[in-house]
C-alpha positions as a LaTeX table, in Angstrom:
\begin{tabular}{lrrr}
\hline
Residue & $x$ (\AA) & $y$ (\AA) & $z$ (\AA) \\
\hline
Met1 & $-25.27$ & 6.35 & $-8.88$ \\
Ser2 & $-24.78$ & 4.28 & $-5.50$ \\
Gly3 & $-23.80$ & 5.92 & $-2.78$ \\
Ala4 & $-20.36$ & 4.93 & $-2.39$ \\
Asp5 & $-20.04$ & 6.37 & $-6.00$ \\
Gln6 & $-21.10$ & 10.09 & $-4.30$ \\
His7 & $-18.39$ & 10.40 & $-1.94$ \\
Pro8 & $-15.42$ & 12.96 & $-3.94$ \\
Pro9 & $-12.25$ & 11.50 & $-5.14$ \\
Leu10 & $-9.43$ & 10.73 & $-3.19$ \\
Ser11 & $-6.31$ & 12.42 & $-2.80$ \\
Gly12 & $-2.86$ & 11.71 & $-2.86$ \\
Leu13 & $-1.22$ & 9.68 & 0.03 \\
Arg14 & $-5.13$ & 9.51 & 1.52 \\
Ala15 & $-5.91$ & 7.19 & $-0.54$ \\
Leu16 & $-3.02$ & 4.23 & 1.10 \\
Ala17 & $-5.81$ & 5.32 & 4.38 \\
His18 & $-8.31$ & 2.41 & 4.23 \\
Pro19 & $-7.99$ & $-1.57$ & 4.81 \\
Leu20 & $-9.25$ & $-2.97$ & 1.87 \\
Arg21 & $-7.46$ & $-0.40$ & $-0.42$ \\
Leu22 & $-4.10$ & $-1.81$ & 0.98 \\
Arg23 & $-5.17$ & $-5.05$ & 0.21 \\
Leu24 & $-5.73$ & $-4.32$ & $-2.88$ \\
Leu25 & $-2.74$ & $-3.04$ & $-3.42$ \\
Ser26 & $-1.15$ & $-6.50$ & $-1.76$ \\
Leu27 & $-3.20$ & $-8.21$ & $-4.60$ \\
Leu28 & $-2.98$ & $-6.24$ & $-7.56$ \\
Thr29 & 0.82 & $-6.94$ & $-7.12$ \\
Gly30 & 1.12 & $-10.15$ & $-7.56$ \\
Ala31 & $-1.62$ & $-10.41$ & $-10.87$ \\
Pro32 & $-4.18$ & $-8.34$ & $-12.77$ \\
Met33 & $-7.01$ & $-8.55$ & $-11.73$ \\
Ser34 & $-10.90$ & $-7.41$ & $-12.63$ \\
Ser35 & $-12.72$ & $-6.23$ & $-9.75$ \\
Ala36 & $-15.32$ & $-9.13$ & $-9.61$ \\
Glu37 & $-11.91$ & $-11.48$ & $-9.54$ \\
Ala38 & $-10.58$ & $-9.78$ & $-6.63$ \\
Ala39 & $-13.52$ & $-9.27$ & $-4.33$ \\
Arg40 & $-14.09$ & $-13.41$ & $-4.54$ \\
Glu41 & $-10.28$ & $-13.66$ & $-3.96$ \\
Leu42 & $-10.36$ & $-10.90$ & $-0.98$ \\
Gly43 & $-14.41$ & $-11.64$ & 0.21 \\
Glu44 & $-16.10$ & $-8.42$ & $-0.69$ \\
Ser45 & $-18.98$ & $-7.67$ & $-2.35$ \\
Gln46 & $-17.56$ & $-6.15$ & $-5.90$ \\
Ala47 & $-19.40$ & $-3.22$ & $-5.33$ \\
Asn48 & $-17.06$ & $-2.23$ & $-2.49$ \\
Val49 & $-14.42$ & $-3.99$ & $-4.73$ \\
Ser50 & $-14.88$ & $-1.92$ & $-7.83$ \\
Tyr51 & $-15.37$ & 1.56 & $-5.73$ \\
His52 & $-11.65$ & 1.43 & $-3.49$ \\
Ile53 & $-10.21$ & $-0.31$ & $-7.65$ \\
Arg54 & $-11.29$ & 3.09 & $-9.29$ \\
Gln55 & $-10.25$ & 4.94 & $-5.85$ \\
Leu56 & $-6.83$ & 3.55 & $-6.65$ \\
His57 & $-7.31$ & 4.42 & $-10.02$ \\
Ala58 & $-7.59$ & 7.94 & $-10.21$ \\
Val59 & $-4.74$ & 8.15 & $-7.87$ \\
Gly60 & $-2.33$ & 6.68 & $-10.26$ \\
Leu61 & $-1.59$ & 3.42 & $-7.59$ \\
Leu62 & $-2.90$ & 0.89 & $-9.78$ \\
Asp63 & $-2.92$ & 0.58 & $-14.25$ \\
Leu64 & $-5.22$ & $-0.97$ & $-15.98$ \\
Val65 & $-3.43$ & $-3.40$ & $-17.90$ \\
Glu66 & $-6.66$ & $-5.54$ & $-20.15$ \\
Glu67 & $-10.17$ & $-5.01$ & $-20.59$ \\
Thr68 & $-12.18$ & $-7.99$ & $-22.15$ \\
Ser69 & $-15.49$ & $-9.18$ & $-22.94$ \\
Val70 & $-17.05$ & $-11.05$ & $-20.11$ \\
Arg71 & $-20.94$ & $-12.31$ & $-20.85$ \\
Gly72 & $-22.12$ & $-9.18$ & $-23.03$ \\
Gly73 & $-19.96$ & $-6.76$ & $-20.30$ \\
Arg74 & $-16.66$ & $-5.62$ & $-19.81$ \\
Ala75 & $-14.38$ & $-6.82$ & $-17.44$ \\
Lys76 & $-10.67$ & $-3.89$ & $-16.22$ \\
Arg77 & $-8.34$ & $-5.37$ & $-15.18$ \\
Tyr78 & $-5.78$ & $-3.60$ & $-13.22$ \\
Arg79 & $-2.89$ & $-4.68$ & $-11.34$ \\
His80 & $-0.63$ & $-1.88$ & $-9.07$ \\
Met81 & 3.09 & $-1.55$ & $-9.65$ \\
Pro82 & 6.15 & $-1.24$ & $-8.12$ \\
Asp83 & 6.82 & 2.20 & $-8.33$ \\
Ser84 & 3.05 & 3.79 & $-8.29$ \\
Gly85 & 3.99 & 5.10 & $-5.26$ \\
Glu86 & 6.65 & 6.90 & $-6.08$ \\
Arg87 & 4.24 & 9.17 & $-7.92$ \\
Leu88 & 2.40 & 10.38 & $-4.65$ \\
Pro89 & 2.75 & 13.51 & $-3.08$ \\
Val90 & 4.39 & 12.85 & 1.08 \\
Gly91 & 0.93 & 14.57 & 2.11 \\
Ser92 & 0.09 & 16.25 & 4.91 \\
Gly93 & 0.84 & 15.48 & 8.79 \\
Ala94 & $-2.64$ & 13.92 & 9.20 \\
Asp95 & $-2.28$ & 12.18 & 6.27 \\
Gln96 & 1.01 & 10.59 & 7.41 \\
Arg97 & $-0.72$ & 9.53 & 10.75 \\
Ala98 & $-3.74$ & 8.19 & 8.89 \\
Val99 & $-1.88$ & 6.22 & 6.94 \\
Ala100 & 0.27 & 4.83 & 10.03 \\
Ser101 & $-3.04$ & 4.40 & 11.67 \\
Val102 & $-4.49$ & 1.79 & 9.08 \\
Leu103 & $-1.08$ & $-0.35$ & 8.88 \\
Ala104 & $-0.59$ & $-0.73$ & 12.24 \\
Asp105 & $-4.32$ & $-1.76$ & 11.84 \\
Glu106 & $-3.47$ & $-3.90$ & 9.00 \\
Leu107 & $-0.53$ & $-5.05$ & 10.45 \\
Val108 & $-2.22$ & $-6.99$ & 13.39 \\
Arg109 & $-5.09$ & $-8.21$ & 11.36 \\
Arg110 & $-2.19$ & $-10.06$ & 9.63 \\
Ser111 & $-0.40$ & $-10.94$ & 12.19 \\
Arg112 & $-3.65$ & $-13.58$ & 13.54 \\
Glu113 & $-2.69$ & $-15.47$ & 10.26 \\
Arg114 & 0.29 & $-16.17$ & 10.86 \\
Leu115 & 1.12 & $-19.72$ & 10.40 \\
Pro116 & 1.70 & $-21.08$ & 13.97 \\
Gly117 & 5.12 & $-21.90$ & 14.53 \\
Ala118 & 6.90 & $-21.03$ & 12.04 \\
Ala119 & 9.93 & $-18.38$ & 12.63 \\
Gly120 & 9.96 & $-14.51$ & 10.34 \\
Asp121 & 11.36 & $-11.64$ & 11.77 \\
Phe122 & 10.84 & $-7.92$ & 12.56 \\
Thr123 & 12.73 & $-4.76$ & 13.58 \\
Asp124 & 11.44 & $-2.05$ & 15.91 \\
Ala125 & 13.47 & 1.16 & 16.50 \\
Glu126 & 12.71 & 4.92 & 17.44 \\
Leu127 & 17.10 & 5.49 & 17.95 \\
Thr128 & 19.20 & 8.38 & 15.71 \\
Leu129 & 21.61 & 7.91 & 13.08 \\
Ala130 & 24.02 & 9.46 & 11.05 \\
Pro131 & 22.85 & 11.06 & 8.00 \\
Glu132 & 24.55 & 8.44 & 5.56 \\
Ala133 & 23.34 & 5.55 & 7.71 \\
Trp134 & 19.80 & 7.00 & 7.07 \\
Gln135 & 20.27 & 7.07 & 3.45 \\
Arg136 & 21.55 & 3.79 & 2.80 \\
Val137 & 18.50 & 2.46 & 5.66 \\
Lys138 & 16.03 & 4.05 & 2.86 \\
Ala139 & 18.25 & 2.73 & 0.39 \\
Leu140 & 17.78 & $-0.36$ & 1.78 \\
Ala141 & 13.84 & $-0.20$ & 1.99 \\
Ala142 & 12.82 & 0.96 & $-1.04$ \\
Glu143 & 15.41 & $-1.95$ & $-2.48$ \\
Leu144 & 13.17 & $-4.32$ & $-0.24$ \\
Gly145 & 10.23 & $-3.45$ & $-1.12$ \\
Arg146 & 11.21 & $-3.63$ & $-5.01$ \\
Val147 & 12.43 & $-6.88$ & $-4.73$ \\
Met148 & 9.53 & $-8.53$ & $-2.89$ \\
His149 & 6.85 & $-6.47$ & $-5.86$ \\
Glu150 & 9.29 & $-7.70$ & $-9.01$ \\
Glu151 & 8.86 & $-11.15$ & $-6.42$ \\
Ala152 & 4.91 & $-11.40$ & $-6.28$ \\
Leu153 & 3.00 & $-14.35$ & $-7.12$ \\
Ala154 & $-0.96$ & $-14.84$ & $-8.37$ \\
Pro155 & $-2.43$ & $-15.73$ & $-4.60$ \\
Gly156 & $-2.28$ & $-19.46$ & $-4.84$ \\
Thr157 & 0.79 & $-20.12$ & $-7.28$ \\
Ala158 & 1.78 & $-23.69$ & $-5.73$ \\
Gly159 & 5.37 & $-23.85$ & $-3.55$ \\
Ala160 & 4.79 & $-20.21$ & $-3.04$ \\
Val161 & 4.80 & $-18.74$ & 0.93 \\
Arg162 & 2.19 & $-16.08$ & 1.42 \\
Val163 & 4.11 & $-13.33$ & 3.76 \\
Ser164 & 3.40 & $-9.84$ & 5.36 \\
Ala165 & 5.75 & $-7.42$ & 5.46 \\
Thr166 & 5.26 & $-3.49$ & 6.77 \\
Val167 & 7.78 & $-1.45$ & 6.89 \\
Met168 & 7.68 & 2.40 & 7.44 \\
Leu169 & 10.62 & 4.85 & 7.52 \\
Phe170 & 10.33 & 8.99 & 8.91 \\
Pro171 & 12.88 & 11.33 & 10.77 \\
Met172 & 11.58 & 12.34 & 13.61 \\
Val173 & 11.30 & 15.61 & 16.16 \\
Gly174 & 14.45 & 15.50 & 18.04 \\
Arg175 & 14.32 & 15.16 & 21.68 \\
Gly176 & 13.72 & 18.59 & 23.02 \\
Glu177 & 12.89 & 20.16 & 19.82 \\
Glu178 & 10.06 & 22.31 & 18.75 \\
Arg179 & 8.25 & 21.05 & 15.97 \\
Lys180 & 8.94 & 22.77 & 13.35 \\
Ser181 & 6.07 & 24.11 & 10.53 \\
Pro182 & 4.51 & 21.46 & 8.59 \\
Gly183 & 5.45 & 20.29 & 5.29 \\
Pro184 & 6.90 & 17.58 & 3.11 \\
Asp185 & 9.86 & 15.50 & 4.19 \\
Pro186 & 13.10 & 18.08 & 2.85 \\
Asp187 & 14.61 & 14.27 & 1.78 \\
Gly188 & 11.16 & 12.16 & 0.37 \\
Ala189 & 11.30 & 9.92 & 3.50 \\
Thr190 & 8.72 & 8.58 & 2.83 \\
Ala191 & 8.91 & 4.98 & 1.67 \\
His192 & 5.62 & 4.80 & $-0.33$ \\
Arg193 & 6.98 & 1.30 & $-2.58$ \\
Gly194 & 7.01 & $-0.41$ & 1.49 \\
Ala195 & 3.30 & 1.24 & 2.67 \\
Ala196 & 1.60 & 0.26 & 0.40 \\
Arg197 & 2.61 & $-2.70$ & $-0.41$ \\
\hline
\end{tabular}
């Protein structure tokens, strides 16, 4: 048993709080791959990628879609399905902050690979919305995630554009209000689809 295999399995939202796992989810949205194929694409060791794929599969974020014979062994190919994040629990405040931290670091990493001179879009806001507007914003973000994941292509597809998208929406404690006891967001505002892909 390798050192990586001695760690206990992850649970829920905490599975997203690792940069390589986020990269694997993105990669395996466009095409199913084995750990060897994903390792080559990401420039990582197969052992490390295999460990993280097992972790993601264990929490339901990757589906095993194909198993084939390769040089006397078996190659398992996994795929990230767009709706798999909806199966994750909202998680604790610590879990949510861990995911936010990894997403922020991943956004910085991706920005180093931004195509020079290329136009892009971004929005950033900390504001107050009417409940109906908040519901509409969440629905639009969910639709954005769904479209991007349904349209994702395999890496290296001729004529395709490699893009980055990071969306994390959540309600905040009101100014001057005390933070209530920790617990899940009553309206399910954590958009795992947008966070994981």
